[in-house]
Amino acid sequence: MYQGCEFTLADFIAKEGGDFLKGESPVPKIVQLKTEINFFIKNNLKDLSGSLQAVLQDWVNISDDKISSNRENPLNALSLIIEEIISNDNLYYEFVRQVDLKWGQMYQERPYFQKPGQIPHPEDEYTHDSVKIQLLDLLTRVKSQLT
């Protein structure tokens, strides 16, 4: 009995639980870092339709190894992700294909898939060249934050 009331296990947990996470965030560090990177992408990538931003954020969310090894500077991880996409033609074309696919899903329209060496459709918002320009612009913004 505790001051005329029965002291339950739930009462004990509530009383002691306040100290359990003292000074620590309940959100895992990797999630915090991904959130920081994705926030940077959202605020610095010029993407009217949002498909490029969404796919790049998806790629960030599966890049635990790069993010974990850059815990002190998560934007460095973003720089590595963008550089890897741009420097590998097969990876780059797959990335652009995923952006086109995301655009089609978001706007419920048939996407335009540009093949390597092919002239893009005149209405294709995400061509090989336009995506590369946007990624390089974002990379410049990332690197300006790193210096």
CSV table of C-alpha atoms in Angstrom, one decimal:
chain,number,residue,atom,x,y,z
A,1,MET,CA,0.0,0.0,0.0
A,2,TYR,CA,1.2,3.5,-0.8
A,3,GLN,CA,-0.6,6.4,0.9
A,4,GLY,CA,-3.8,4.5,1.1
A,5,CYS,CA,-3.6,3.3,-2.6
A,6,GLU,CA,-2.2,0.1,-3.9
A,7,PHE,CA,1.1,0.7,-5.7
A,8,THR,CA,1.0,-1.2,-9.0
A,9,LEU,CA,3.7,-2.2,-11.4
A,10,ALA,CA,2.3,0.4,-13.9
A,11,ASP,CA,2.8,3.1,-11.2
A,12,PHE,CA,6.4,2.0,-10.6
A,13,ILE,CA,7.1,2.0,-14.4
A,14,ALA,CA,5.6,5.5,-14.8
A,15,LYS,CA,7.6,6.8,-11.8
A,16,GLU,CA,10.9,5.3,-12.9
A,17,GLY,CA,10.4,5.5,-16.7
A,18,GLY,CA,11.0,9.2,-16.7
A,19,ASP,CA,14.7,8.6,-15.9
A,20,PHE,CA,15.1,5.8,-18.4
A,21,LEU,CA,15.7,7.9,-21.5
A,22,LYS,CA,17.1,10.9,-19.7
A,23,GLY,CA,19.5,12.7,-22.1
A,24,GLU,CA,18.8,10.2,-24.9
A,25,SER,CA,16.4,10.4,-27.8
A,26,PRO,CA,13.9,7.6,-28.2
A,27,VAL,CA,14.5,7.9,-32.0
A,28,PRO,CA,17.4,5.8,-33.3
A,29,LYS,CA,20.4,7.8,-34.5
A,30,ILE,CA,20.3,6.4,-38.0
A,31,VAL,CA,16.6,7.6,-38.3
A,32,GLN,CA,17.7,11.0,-37.1
A,33,LEU,CA,20.5,11.2,-39.7
A,34,LYS,CA,18.2,10.1,-42.5
A,35,THR,CA,15.6,12.7,-41.4
A,36,GLU,CA,18.3,15.4,-41.5
A,37,ILE,CA,19.5,14.4,-45.0
A,38,ASN,CA,15.9,14.1,-46.3
A,39,PHE,CA,15.1,17.6,-44.9
A,40,PHE,CA,18.1,19.0,-46.7
A,41,ILE,CA,16.9,17.4,-50.0
A,42,LYS,CA,13.4,18.7,-49.5
A,43,ASN,CA,14.7,22.3,-48.9
A,44,ASN,CA,17.5,22.3,-51.6
A,45,LEU,CA,16.4,20.2,-54.6
A,46,LYS,CA,14.4,22.1,-57.2
A,47,ASP,CA,11.8,19.6,-58.2
A,48,LEU,CA,8.4,20.9,-59.1
A,49,SER,CA,6.7,17.5,-59.5
A,50,GLY,CA,8.4,15.9,-56.5
A,51,SER,CA,9.2,12.6,-58.1
A,52,LEU,CA,13.0,13.1,-58.2
A,53,GLN,CA,12.9,14.2,-54.5
A,54,ALA,CA,10.9,11.2,-53.5
A,55,VAL,CA,13.2,8.7,-55.3
A,56,LEU,CA,16.4,10.3,-54.0
A,57,GLN,CA,14.9,10.1,-50.4
A,58,ASP,CA,14.1,6.5,-51.0
A,59,TRP,CA,17.7,5.9,-52.0
A,60,VAL,CA,18.8,7.7,-48.8
A,61,ASN,CA,16.6,5.5,-46.7
A,62,ILE,CA,18.3,2.4,-48.0
A,63,SER,CA,21.8,3.7,-47.6
A,64,ASP,CA,22.5,2.8,-44.0
A,65,ASP,CA,26.1,1.9,-44.7
A,66,LYS,CA,27.0,5.3,-46.1
A,67,ILE,CA,25.0,7.1,-43.5
A,68,SER,CA,26.4,5.1,-40.6
A,69,SER,CA,30.0,5.7,-41.7
A,70,ASN,CA,29.3,9.4,-41.9
A,71,ARG,CA,27.5,9.9,-38.6
A,72,GLU,CA,29.4,13.1,-37.7
A,73,ASN,CA,28.5,14.7,-41.1
A,74,PRO,CA,25.4,13.1,-42.7
A,75,LEU,CA,25.6,15.5,-45.7
A,76,ASN,CA,28.8,13.8,-46.7
A,77,ALA,CA,26.7,10.6,-47.0
A,78,LEU,CA,24.3,12.4,-49.3
A,79,SER,CA,27.3,13.6,-51.4
A,80,LEU,CA,28.5,10.0,-51.7
A,81,ILE,CA,25.1,8.8,-52.7
A,82,ILE,CA,24.7,11.4,-55.4
A,83,GLU,CA,28.2,10.9,-56.7
A,84,GLU,CA,27.7,7.1,-56.9
A,85,ILE,CA,24.4,7.6,-58.9
A,86,ILE,CA,26.0,10.0,-61.3
A,87,SER,CA,29.3,8.1,-61.8
A,88,ASN,CA,27.8,4.7,-62.7
A,89,ASP,CA,25.8,4.8,-66.0
A,90,ASN,CA,23.7,1.7,-65.3
A,91,LEU,CA,22.9,2.9,-61.8
A,92,TYR,CA,22.1,6.4,-63.2
A,93,TYR,CA,19.7,5.1,-65.9
A,94,GLU,CA,18.0,2.9,-63.3
A,95,PHE,CA,17.6,5.9,-61.0
A,96,VAL,CA,16.0,8.0,-63.8
A,97,ARG,CA,13.8,5.1,-64.7
A,98,GLN,CA,12.6,5.0,-61.0
A,99,VAL,CA,12.0,8.7,-61.1
A,100,ASP,CA,9.9,8.4,-64.2
A,101,LEU,CA,8.0,5.5,-62.7
A,102,LYS,CA,7.3,7.5,-59.5
A,103,TRP,CA,6.1,10.4,-61.6
A,104,GLY,CA,3.6,8.0,-63.3
A,105,GLN,CA,2.4,6.7,-60.0
A,106,MET,CA,2.0,10.1,-58.4
A,107,TYR,CA,0.1,11.6,-61.4
A,108,GLN,CA,-1.6,8.4,-62.6
A,109,GLU,CA,-0.2,8.9,-66.1
A,110,ARG,CA,1.9,6.8,-68.3
A,111,PRO,CA,5.5,7.8,-67.8
A,112,TYR,CA,8.0,8.5,-70.5
A,113,PHE,CA,11.0,6.1,-70.2
A,114,GLN,CA,14.0,7.5,-72.1
A,115,LYS,CA,16.5,4.8,-73.1
A,116,PRO,CA,20.2,5.5,-73.2
A,117,GLY,CA,21.2,7.4,-76.4
A,118,GLN,CA,17.5,8.0,-77.2
A,119,ILE,CA,16.1,11.5,-77.7
A,120,PRO,CA,13.7,12.2,-74.8
A,121,HIS,CA,9.9,12.6,-75.4
A,122,PRO,CA,9.1,16.4,-75.6
A,123,GLU,CA,6.8,16.1,-72.6
A,124,ASP,CA,9.2,14.1,-70.4
A,125,GLU,CA,10.0,16.2,-67.3
A,126,TYR,CA,12.7,13.8,-66.1
A,127,THR,CA,15.1,13.3,-69.0
A,128,HIS,CA,18.6,11.9,-68.5
A,129,ASP,CA,20.0,15.4,-68.9
A,130,SER,CA,17.5,17.2,-66.7
A,131,VAL,CA,17.9,14.8,-63.8
A,132,LYS,CA,21.7,15.0,-64.0
A,133,ILE,CA,21.5,18.8,-63.9
A,134,GLN,CA,19.3,18.7,-60.9
A,135,LEU,CA,21.5,16.2,-59.1
A,136,LEU,CA,24.7,18.2,-59.9
A,137,ASP,CA,23.0,21.3,-58.6
A,138,LEU,CA,22.1,19.6,-55.4
A,139,LEU,CA,25.6,18.1,-55.1
A,140,THR,CA,27.0,21.7,-55.4
A,141,ARG,CA,24.7,22.8,-52.5
A,142,VAL,CA,25.7,19.8,-50.4
A,143,LYS,CA,29.4,20.5,-50.9
A,144,SER,CA,29.0,24.2,-50.1
A,145,GLN,CA,27.6,23.1,-46.7
A,146,LEU,CA,30.6,20.7,-46.2
A,147,THR,CA,33.2,23.4,-46.5
